[in-house]
């Protein structure tokens, strides 16, 4: 396991908030981000333990603090999740996200004592939302949850509101006595910090300030085919081929049809390489030019074909095939380097509220796709990202929807090798 900082301590992120405050949304996002960065992270959702061990479709009485039998049962499942989080740390997990209401200071003290007793740092994230956000959360996630399967939506909403009221009776907000915390008001509109120090907590703050729940798509594609792609060569900074230019015109039409015609505007982001810039120029706009979006630097292999690499540098070729994620080309980069390099792009993508069309390169597109779709890190270098395909990815509460659009000439020549196997499904 390679971490960015050898001294990164284990960290328990404990989520706090009434039901429908986006706690699971935040947990999912943070889990995906930290795993992508290379910190093994797992989420422990007490609601899922409750459904598994006590059954779904329990009505609001079950959440009444005066219901003693139910309280015992709820504490039991909450402790099961906590035990599993401790076991996760014992097995080498670096970040655990304890996703539950944790609305009383006594409960939070108990969790903190357990973690700190084992040398695990604790950080609370409290999510506080206004009525509008709560209403949207209920509609987006709660009414379709297994807790309300087959129940009339109006009745489900009433029951859920009653459930919130039960928790609200005993709710004590996080304060300085809890230690380190991030208070998120309306998913990032306002944020309050206490006792935040260290690498992971600081990453977390910059990530959370960019989060929002608004809907927009991220359109990810590679530049049009180049003369280097045609010749099977990697790297370089070659011009677009005729087929590549045809793709760029197709992408311009796609932009008009799928974005402009719907009254939307998408920013177009390109890398600083001419094949990406030339594609954006034909589309008709370049809103941002990112060096960070430039293709993996193949170092001493730049300009070679894969068979040439195999003949001229057989050890290098074998080493890369054995560990494509971590292998760094001599004088060049690895996929793990790309993940670090593109982190600012990811934060900026999270912040965007309108669609963005990202025109990048194969390795970088894999890394961004990997982040958005939650692909396990070791599979990222193998995601199939063909030329002349636009990946439309729309973030939802707990993941992204994906549509692939073929644009322009199909099956253009590309430098390919059999480590291109698509591992998205496996
Ligand atoms: O062939 C196109 C290309 O973008 C090269 O410039 C780059 O080195 C390569 O793809 C990345 O793919 P892989 O990591 O599979 O070699």
Short mmCIF file of N, CA, C and O in Angstrom, two decimals, residues 240-358:
data_model
loop_
_atom_site.label_atom_id
_atom_site.label_comp_id
_atom_site.label_asym_id
_atom_site.label_seq_id
_atom_site.Cartn_x
_atom_site.Cartn_y
_atom_site.Cartn_z
N UNK A 240 -4.13 16.02 -34.90
CA UNK A 240 -5.29 15.16 -35.14
C UNK A 240 -5.21 14.58 -36.55
O UNK A 240 -4.74 15.26 -37.48
N UNK A 241 -5.68 13.35 -36.71
CA UNK A 241 -5.81 12.75 -38.04
C UNK A 241 -7.12 13.26 -38.66
O UNK A 241 -7.91 13.94 -37.98
N UNK A 242 -7.41 12.88 -39.90
CA UNK A 242 -8.69 13.27 -40.51
C UNK A 242 -9.85 12.72 -39.68
O UNK A 242 -10.84 13.40 -39.42
N UNK A 243 -9.67 11.45 -39.26
CA UNK A 243 -10.73 10.83 -38.46
C UNK A 243 -10.89 11.56 -37.11
O UNK A 243 -12.00 11.76 -36.61
N UNK A 244 -9.77 12.00 -36.54
CA UNK A 244 -9.81 12.74 -35.27
C UNK A 244 -10.53 14.07 -35.42
O UNK A 244 -11.28 14.50 -34.53
N UNK A 245 -10.30 14.71 -36.58
CA UNK A 245 -10.99 16.00 -36.81
C UNK A 245 -12.49 15.75 -36.99
O UNK A 245 -13.33 16.50 -36.50
N UNK A 246 -12.79 14.66 -37.69
CA UNK A 246 -14.21 14.32 -37.89
C UNK A 246 -14.90 14.11 -36.53
O UNK A 246 -16.03 14.54 -36.30
N UNK A 247 -14.18 13.46 -35.62
CA UNK A 247 -14.72 13.27 -34.26
C UNK A 247 -14.97 14.63 -33.61
O UNK A 247 -16.02 14.85 -33.00
N UNK A 248 -13.99 15.55 -33.76
CA UNK A 248 -14.13 16.86 -33.11
C UNK A 248 -15.38 17.59 -33.64
O UNK A 248 -16.12 18.21 -32.86
N UNK A 249 -15.64 17.47 -34.96
CA UNK A 249 -16.86 18.10 -35.50
C UNK A 249 -18.10 17.39 -34.95
O UNK A 249 -19.11 18.02 -34.63
N UNK A 250 -17.99 16.07 -34.83
CA UNK A 250 -19.10 15.30 -34.23
C UNK A 250 -19.35 15.74 -32.80
O UNK A 250 -20.49 15.84 -32.34
N UNK A 251 -18.27 16.03 -32.09
CA UNK A 251 -18.39 16.46 -30.69
C UNK A 251 -19.03 17.85 -30.62
O UNK A 251 -19.83 18.14 -29.73
N UNK A 252 -18.69 18.68 -31.60
CA UNK A 252 -19.33 20.01 -31.67
C UNK A 252 -20.84 19.85 -31.86
O UNK A 252 -21.64 20.49 -31.16
N UNK A 253 -21.24 18.92 -32.77
CA UNK A 253 -22.68 18.69 -32.99
C UNK A 253 -23.33 18.11 -31.74
O UNK A 253 -24.44 18.46 -31.37
N UNK A 254 -22.60 17.22 -31.09
CA UNK A 254 -23.10 16.61 -29.86
C UNK A 254 -23.37 17.69 -28.80
O UNK A 254 -24.39 17.71 -28.13
N UNK A 255 -22.41 18.62 -28.70
CA UNK A 255 -22.55 19.72 -27.74
C UNK A 255 -23.81 20.52 -28.06
O UNK A 255 -24.61 20.85 -27.17
N UNK A 256 -24.00 20.83 -29.35
CA UNK A 256 -25.17 21.62 -29.74
C UNK A 256 -26.46 20.87 -29.42
O UNK A 256 -27.40 21.42 -28.86
N UNK A 257 -26.47 19.57 -29.76
CA UNK A 257 -27.69 18.76 -29.65
C UNK A 257 -28.02 18.43 -28.19
O UNK A 257 -29.14 18.57 -27.73
N UNK A 258 -27.01 17.99 -27.45
CA UNK A 258 -27.26 17.47 -26.10
C UNK A 258 -27.18 18.53 -25.01
O UNK A 258 -27.64 18.31 -23.90
N UNK A 259 -26.53 19.65 -25.30
CA UNK A 259 -26.34 20.64 -24.24
C UNK A 259 -26.99 21.96 -24.63
O UNK A 259 -27.97 22.37 -24.00
N UNK A 260 -26.48 22.59 -25.70
CA UNK A 260 -26.99 23.92 -26.06
C UNK A 260 -28.49 23.87 -26.37
O UNK A 260 -29.25 24.72 -25.90
N UNK A 261 -28.94 22.84 -27.12
CA UNK A 261 -30.35 22.77 -27.50
C UNK A 261 -31.26 22.59 -26.28
O UNK A 261 -32.45 22.85 -26.34
N UNK A 262 -30.69 22.13 -25.16
CA UNK A 262 -31.50 21.98 -23.93
C UNK A 262 -31.41 23.23 -23.07
O UNK A 262 -31.76 23.22 -21.89
N UNK A 263 -30.82 24.28 -23.65
CA UNK A 263 -30.73 25.54 -22.91
C UNK A 263 -29.60 25.55 -21.88
O UNK A 263 -29.55 26.40 -21.00
N UNK A 264 -28.69 24.56 -21.97
CA UNK A 264 -27.61 24.49 -20.99
C UNK A 264 -26.30 24.98 -21.60
O UNK A 264 -26.16 25.07 -22.82
N UNK A 265 -25.38 25.31 -20.74
CA UNK A 265 -24.04 25.64 -21.20
C UNK A 265 -23.10 24.73 -20.44
O UNK A 265 -23.22 24.60 -19.22
N UNK A 266 -22.19 24.09 -21.15
CA UNK A 266 -21.18 23.28 -20.46
C UNK A 266 -19.84 23.95 -20.64
O UNK A 266 -19.50 24.40 -21.73
N UNK A 267 -19.07 24.02 -19.57
CA UNK A 267 -17.69 24.49 -19.73
C UNK A 267 -16.92 23.38 -20.41
O UNK A 267 -17.17 22.20 -20.17
N UNK A 268 -15.99 23.78 -21.25
CA UNK A 268 -15.13 22.79 -21.91
C UNK A 268 -13.73 22.91 -21.30
O UNK A 268 -13.14 23.99 -21.30
N UNK A 269 -13.26 21.79 -20.76
CA UNK A 269 -11.92 21.77 -20.17
C UNK A 269 -11.02 20.92 -21.06
O UNK A 269 -11.38 19.80 -21.42
N UNK A 270 -9.85 21.45 -21.38
CA UNK A 270 -8.89 20.69 -22.19
C UNK A 270 -7.58 20.58 -21.43
O UNK A 270 -7.36 21.27 -20.44
N UNK A 271 -6.71 19.70 -21.92
CA UNK A 271 -5.36 19.65 -21.36
C UNK A 271 -4.54 20.70 -22.08
O UNK A 271 -5.05 21.45 -22.93
N UNK A 272 -3.25 20.76 -21.79
CA UNK A 272 -2.42 21.75 -22.48
C UNK A 272 -1.77 21.13 -23.73
O UNK A 272 -0.91 21.74 -24.35
N UNK A 273 -2.17 19.90 -24.10
CA UNK A 273 -1.57 19.25 -25.26
C UNK A 273 -2.35 19.60 -26.52
O UNK A 273 -3.57 19.76 -26.48
N UNK A 274 -1.65 19.68 -27.65
CA UNK A 274 -2.30 20.22 -28.86
C UNK A 274 -3.45 19.35 -29.35
O UNK A 274 -4.42 19.85 -29.91
N UNK A 275 -3.38 18.02 -29.13
CA UNK A 275 -4.49 17.18 -29.61
C UNK A 275 -5.78 17.44 -28.85
O UNK A 275 -6.88 17.32 -29.40
N UNK A 276 -5.64 17.80 -27.58
CA UNK A 276 -6.82 18.10 -26.78
C UNK A 276 -7.32 19.51 -27.10
O UNK A 276 -8.53 19.75 -27.30
N UNK A 277 -6.37 20.45 -27.21
CA UNK A 277 -6.75 21.84 -27.52
C UNK A 277 -7.37 21.95 -28.90
O UNK A 277 -8.35 22.68 -29.10
N UNK A 278 -6.83 21.19 -29.88
CA UNK A 278 -7.37 21.25 -31.25
C UNK A 278 -8.80 20.70 -31.26
O UNK A 278 -9.67 21.23 -31.96
N UNK A 279 -9.05 19.68 -30.46
CA UNK A 279 -10.41 19.11 -30.39
C UNK A 279 -11.36 20.16 -29.80
O UNK A 279 -12.44 20.42 -30.34
N UNK A 280 -10.93 20.80 -28.70
CA UNK A 280 -11.77 21.81 -28.05
C UNK A 280 -12.01 22.99 -29.00
O UNK A 280 -13.12 23.55 -29.03
N UNK A 281 -10.99 23.34 -29.75
CA UNK A 281 -11.14 24.49 -30.65
C UNK A 281 -12.25 24.23 -31.67
O UNK A 281 -13.06 25.11 -31.96
N UNK A 282 -12.30 23.00 -32.18
CA UNK A 282 -13.36 22.68 -33.15
C UNK A 282 -14.73 22.67 -32.46
O UNK A 282 -15.73 23.14 -33.01
N UNK A 283 -14.77 22.20 -31.22
CA UNK A 283 -16.05 22.23 -30.48
C UNK A 283 -16.51 23.68 -30.34
O UNK A 283 -17.71 23.97 -30.35
N UNK A 284 -15.55 24.58 -30.22
CA UNK A 284 -15.93 26.00 -30.25
C UNK A 284 -15.74 26.74 -28.94
O UNK A 284 -16.08 27.91 -28.86
N UNK A 285 -15.22 26.05 -27.91
CA UNK A 285 -14.91 26.80 -26.69
C UNK A 285 -13.88 26.06 -25.84
O UNK A 285 -13.86 24.83 -25.83
N UNK A 286 -13.09 26.83 -25.16
CA UNK A 286 -12.13 26.24 -24.20
C UNK A 286 -12.22 27.13 -22.96
O UNK A 286 -11.74 28.25 -22.97
N UNK A 287 -12.89 26.62 -21.94
CA UNK A 287 -13.08 27.45 -20.75
C UNK A 287 -11.93 27.31 -19.77
O UNK A 287 -11.69 28.20 -18.97
N UNK A 288 -11.27 26.15 -19.80
CA UNK A 288 -10.12 25.97 -18.92
C UNK A 288 -9.12 25.06 -19.59
O UNK A 288 -9.48 24.11 -20.27
N UNK A 289 -7.85 25.40 -19.39
CA UNK A 289 -6.75 24.61 -19.93
C UNK A 289 -6.00 24.10 -18.71
O UNK A 289 -5.52 24.91 -17.91
N UNK A 290 -5.97 22.80 -18.54
CA UNK A 290 -5.34 22.25 -17.34
C UNK A 290 -4.10 21.44 -17.74
O UNK A 290 -4.24 20.45 -18.47
N UNK A 291 -2.95 21.79 -17.20
CA UNK A 291 -1.79 20.92 -17.37
C UNK A 291 -2.10 19.57 -16.71
O UNK A 291 -1.72 18.51 -17.19
N UNK A 292 -2.83 19.63 -15.61
CA UNK A 292 -3.14 18.40 -14.85
C UNK A 292 -3.93 17.40 -15.68
O UNK A 292 -3.99 16.22 -15.34
N UNK A 293 -4.55 17.85 -16.79
CA UNK A 293 -5.32 16.92 -17.63
C UNK A 293 -4.45 16.29 -18.73
O UNK A 293 -4.94 15.52 -19.55
N UNK A 294 -3.18 16.65 -18.78
CA UNK A 294 -2.31 16.12 -19.84
C UNK A 294 -2.03 14.64 -19.63
O UNK A 294 -2.10 14.13 -18.51
N UNK A 295 -1.67 13.97 -20.72
CA UNK A 295 -1.52 12.51 -20.68
C UNK A 295 -0.36 12.07 -19.79
O UNK A 295 0.58 12.84 -19.55
N UNK A 296 -0.45 10.84 -19.32
CA UNK A 296 0.62 10.26 -18.51
C UNK A 296 1.95 10.45 -19.25
O UNK A 296 2.01 10.30 -20.47
N UNK A 297 2.96 10.82 -18.51
CA UNK A 297 4.29 11.01 -19.11
C UNK A 297 4.97 9.65 -19.17
O UNK A 297 5.25 9.03 -18.13
N UNK A 298 5.19 9.17 -20.40
CA UNK A 298 5.76 7.82 -20.56
C UNK A 298 7.29 7.83 -20.49
O UNK A 298 7.95 6.82 -20.79
N UNK A 299 7.89 8.95 -20.10
CA UNK A 299 9.33 9.02 -19.86
C UNK A 299 10.14 8.50 -21.03
O UNK A 299 9.92 8.92 -22.18
N UNK A 300 11.03 7.54 -20.76
CA UNK A 300 11.92 7.05 -21.83
C UNK A 300 11.16 6.29 -22.92
O UNK A 300 11.72 5.96 -23.95
N UNK A 301 9.89 5.99 -22.69
CA UNK A 301 9.10 5.26 -23.70
C UNK A 301 8.28 6.18 -24.59
O UNK A 301 7.60 5.71 -25.51
N UNK A 302 8.33 7.46 -24.31
CA UNK A 302 7.52 8.40 -25.10
C UNK A 302 7.86 8.27 -26.58
O UNK A 302 9.03 8.25 -26.96
N UNK A 303 6.85 8.12 -27.41
CA UNK A 303 7.06 8.05 -28.86
C UNK A 303 7.23 6.63 -29.38
O UNK A 303 7.29 6.42 -30.60
N UNK A 304 7.29 5.64 -28.50
CA UNK A 304 7.47 4.25 -28.96
C UNK A 304 6.10 3.57 -29.13
O UNK A 304 5.09 4.03 -28.59
N UNK A 305 6.12 2.44 -29.86
CA UNK A 305 4.91 1.61 -29.92
C UNK A 305 5.04 0.58 -28.79
O UNK A 305 6.15 0.35 -28.27
N UNK A 306 3.92 -0.07 -28.43
CA UNK A 306 4.02 -1.09 -27.37
C UNK A 306 4.97 -2.23 -27.76
O UNK A 306 5.80 -2.64 -26.94
N UNK A 307 4.93 -2.74 -29.03
CA UNK A 307 5.90 -3.80 -29.38
C UNK A 307 7.35 -3.30 -29.27
O UNK A 307 8.23 -4.04 -28.84
N UNK A 308 7.58 -2.01 -29.61
CA UNK A 308 8.96 -1.49 -29.46
C UNK A 308 9.36 -1.47 -27.98
O UNK A 308 10.49 -1.80 -27.63
N UNK A 309 8.43 -1.08 -27.13
CA UNK A 309 8.76 -1.06 -25.69
C UNK A 309 9.10 -2.48 -25.24
O UNK A 309 10.10 -2.71 -24.54
N UNK A 310 8.28 -3.43 -25.69
CA UNK A 310 8.48 -4.82 -25.29
C UNK A 310 9.87 -5.33 -25.75
O UNK A 310 10.54 -6.03 -25.00
N UNK A 311 10.28 -4.94 -26.96
CA UNK A 311 11.59 -5.39 -27.49
C UNK A 311 12.75 -4.64 -26.86
O UNK A 311 13.74 -5.24 -26.48
N UNK A 312 12.59 -3.31 -26.77
CA UNK A 312 13.74 -2.52 -26.31
C UNK A 312 13.89 -2.48 -24.79
O UNK A 312 14.98 -2.31 -24.27
N UNK A 313 12.76 -2.64 -24.09
CA UNK A 313 12.80 -2.54 -22.61
C UNK A 313 11.96 -3.67 -22.01
O UNK A 313 10.94 -3.42 -21.35
N UNK A 314 12.39 -4.93 -22.23
CA UNK A 314 11.54 -6.05 -21.78
C UNK A 314 11.27 -6.05 -20.27
O UNK A 314 10.16 -6.36 -19.84
N UNK A 315 12.27 -5.62 -19.47
CA UNK A 315 12.06 -5.64 -18.00
C UNK A 315 11.03 -4.60 -17.60
O UNK A 315 10.15 -4.85 -16.77
N UNK A 316 11.18 -3.43 -18.23
CA UNK A 316 10.23 -2.35 -17.96
C UNK A 316 8.81 -2.80 -18.33
O UNK A 316 7.87 -2.64 -17.55
N UNK A 317 8.70 -3.40 -19.50
CA UNK A 317 7.39 -3.84 -19.99
C UNK A 317 6.76 -4.84 -19.02
O UNK A 317 5.58 -4.72 -18.65
N UNK A 318 7.58 -5.79 -18.56
CA UNK A 318 7.07 -6.81 -17.64
C UNK A 318 6.68 -6.18 -16.31
O UNK A 318 5.63 -6.53 -15.72
N UNK A 319 7.50 -5.24 -15.84
CA UNK A 319 7.21 -4.62 -14.54
C UNK A 319 5.91 -3.82 -14.61
O UNK A 319 5.10 -3.84 -13.69
N UNK A 320 5.70 -3.15 -15.73
CA UNK A 320 4.47 -2.35 -15.86
C UNK A 320 3.26 -3.28 -15.96
O UNK A 320 2.21 -3.02 -15.37
N UNK A 321 3.42 -4.38 -16.72
CA UNK A 321 2.30 -5.31 -16.86
C UNK A 321 1.96 -5.93 -15.49
O UNK A 321 0.80 -6.20 -15.20
N UNK A 322 2.97 -6.11 -14.65
CA UNK A 322 2.74 -6.76 -13.35
C UNK A 322 2.04 -5.83 -12.36
O UNK A 322 1.27 -6.28 -11.51
N UNK A 323 2.31 -4.53 -12.45
CA UNK A 323 1.69 -3.60 -11.49
C UNK A 323 1.49 -2.25 -12.19
O UNK A 323 2.22 -1.29 -11.96
N UNK A 324 0.48 -2.24 -13.04
CA UNK A 324 0.28 -1.06 -13.90
C UNK A 324 -0.08 0.19 -13.08
O UNK A 324 0.21 1.30 -13.48
N UNK A 325 -0.72 -0.02 -11.93
CA UNK A 325 -1.13 1.13 -11.12
C UNK A 325 0.09 1.88 -10.56
O UNK A 325 0.18 3.10 -10.65
N UNK A 326 1.01 1.12 -10.01
CA UNK A 326 2.12 1.77 -9.30
C UNK A 326 3.37 1.95 -10.15
O UNK A 326 4.29 2.66 -9.75
N UNK A 327 3.43 1.28 -11.30
CA UNK A 327 4.66 1.34 -12.08
C UNK A 327 4.89 2.75 -12.64
O UNK A 327 4.04 3.31 -13.33
N UNK A 328 6.07 3.29 -12.33
CA UNK A 328 6.40 4.63 -12.84
C UNK A 328 7.43 4.49 -13.96
O UNK A 328 8.50 3.91 -13.78
N UNK A 329 7.10 5.01 -15.17
CA UNK A 329 8.06 4.99 -16.28
C UNK A 329 9.34 5.72 -15.84
O UNK A 329 9.24 6.80 -15.22
N UNK A 330 10.53 5.19 -16.18
CA UNK A 330 11.75 5.96 -15.88
C UNK A 330 11.63 7.35 -16.52
O UNK A 330 11.25 7.46 -17.70
N UNK A 331 11.87 8.35 -15.73
CA UNK A 331 11.74 9.77 -16.13
C UNK A 331 10.30 10.14 -16.48
O UNK A 331 10.05 11.11 -17.20
N UNK A 332 9.37 9.35 -16.04
CA UNK A 332 7.97 9.65 -16.36
C UNK A 332 7.07 9.43 -15.15
O UNK A 332 7.50 9.64 -14.00
N UNK A 333 5.84 8.99 -15.40
CA UNK A 333 4.85 8.93 -14.32
C UNK A 333 4.21 7.55 -14.22
O UNK A 333 4.28 6.73 -15.13
N UNK A 334 3.50 7.37 -13.11
CA UNK A 334 2.68 6.17 -12.89
C UNK A 334 1.22 6.60 -12.78
O UNK A 334 0.93 7.81 -12.70
N UNK A 335 0.32 5.64 -12.72
CA UNK A 335 -1.10 5.98 -12.51
C UNK A 335 -1.29 6.59 -11.11
O UNK A 335 -2.12 7.48 -10.93
N UNK A 336 -0.53 6.13 -10.12
CA UNK A 336 -0.69 6.73 -8.79
C UNK A 336 -0.25 8.20 -8.84
O UNK A 336 -0.85 9.05 -8.17
N UNK A 337 0.76 8.50 -9.65
CA UNK A 337 1.15 9.91 -9.81
C UNK A 337 0.00 10.70 -10.43
O UNK A 337 -0.27 11.84 -10.05
N UNK A 338 -0.66 10.08 -11.41
CA UNK A 338 -1.77 10.78 -12.08
C UNK A 338 -2.90 11.09 -11.11
O UNK A 338 -3.56 12.12 -11.22
N UNK A 339 -3.14 10.16 -10.19
CA UNK A 339 -4.21 10.39 -9.21
C UNK A 339 -3.88 11.63 -8.38
O UNK A 339 -4.73 12.50 -8.18
N UNK A 340 -2.62 11.73 -7.94
CA UNK A 340 -2.24 12.93 -7.17
C UNK A 340 -2.34 14.18 -8.04
O UNK A 340 -2.81 15.22 -7.60
N UNK A 341 -1.92 14.06 -9.29
CA UNK A 341 -1.88 15.23 -10.19
C UNK A 341 -3.29 15.74 -10.49
O UNK A 341 -3.51 16.94 -10.65
N UNK A 342 -4.25 14.81 -10.59
CA UNK A 342 -5.59 15.24 -10.99
C UNK A 342 -6.50 15.57 -9.80
O UNK A 342 -7.67 15.90 -10.01
N UNK A 343 -5.97 15.47 -8.59
CA UNK A 343 -6.84 15.74 -7.44
C UNK A 343 -7.49 17.13 -7.50
O UNK A 343 -8.70 17.27 -7.26
N UNK A 344 -6.75 18.18 -7.88
CA UNK A 344 -7.41 19.50 -7.97
C UNK A 344 -8.53 19.51 -9.02
O UNK A 344 -9.52 20.22 -8.85
N UNK A 345 -8.38 18.71 -10.08
CA UNK A 345 -9.42 18.65 -11.11
C UNK A 345 -10.68 18.02 -10.50
O UNK A 345 -11.81 18.49 -10.73
N UNK A 346 -10.48 16.98 -9.70
CA UNK A 346 -11.62 16.31 -9.07
C UNK A 346 -12.37 17.27 -8.14
O UNK A 346 -13.60 17.34 -8.15
N UNK A 347 -11.62 18.02 -7.34
CA UNK A 347 -12.28 18.96 -6.42
C UNK A 347 -13.06 20.01 -7.21
O UNK A 347 -14.18 20.38 -6.85
N UNK A 348 -12.47 20.45 -8.31
CA UNK A 348 -13.12 21.47 -9.13
C UNK A 348 -14.36 20.87 -9.82
O UNK A 348 -15.39 21.54 -9.95
N UNK A 349 -14.27 19.61 -10.24
CA UNK A 349 -15.45 18.96 -10.84
C UNK A 349 -16.58 18.86 -9.82
O UNK A 349 -17.74 19.07 -10.15
N UNK A 350 -16.22 18.51 -8.58
CA UNK A 350 -17.24 18.43 -7.54
C UNK A 350 -17.93 19.77 -7.35
O UNK A 350 -19.12 19.84 -7.10
N UNK A 351 -17.16 20.84 -7.45
CA UNK A 351 -17.70 22.18 -7.18
C UNK A 351 -18.65 22.68 -8.26
O UNK A 351 -19.54 23.49 -8.00
N UNK A 352 -18.47 22.18 -9.50
CA UNK A 352 -19.24 22.71 -10.63
C UNK A 352 -20.74 22.43 -10.48
O UNK A 352 -21.12 21.33 -10.08
N UNK A 353 -21.55 23.39 -10.87
CA UNK A 353 -23.00 23.20 -10.82
C UNK A 353 -23.61 23.05 -12.20
O UNK A 353 -24.75 22.64 -12.35
N UNK A 354 -22.85 23.40 -13.24
CA UNK A 354 -23.31 23.24 -14.63
C UNK A 354 -22.51 22.09 -15.24
O UNK A 354 -21.46 21.71 -14.72
N UNK A 355 -22.98 21.55 -16.39
CA UNK A 355 -22.23 20.45 -17.00
C UNK A 355 -20.81 20.87 -17.42
O UNK A 355 -20.57 22.05 -17.68
N UNK A 356 -19.93 19.90 -17.46
CA UNK A 356 -18.55 20.14 -17.89
C UNK A 356 -18.20 19.07 -18.92
O UNK A 356 -18.50 17.90 -18.72
N UNK A 357 -17.60 19.50 -20.01
CA UNK A 357 -17.08 18.56 -21.01
C UNK A 357 -15.56 18.54 -20.86
O UNK A 357 -14.90 19.56 -21.07
N UNK A 358 -15.03 17.39 -20.46
CA UNK A 358 -13.59 17.27 -20.22
C UNK A 358 -12.96 16.53 -21.40
O UNK A 358 -13.31 15.37 -21.65
#
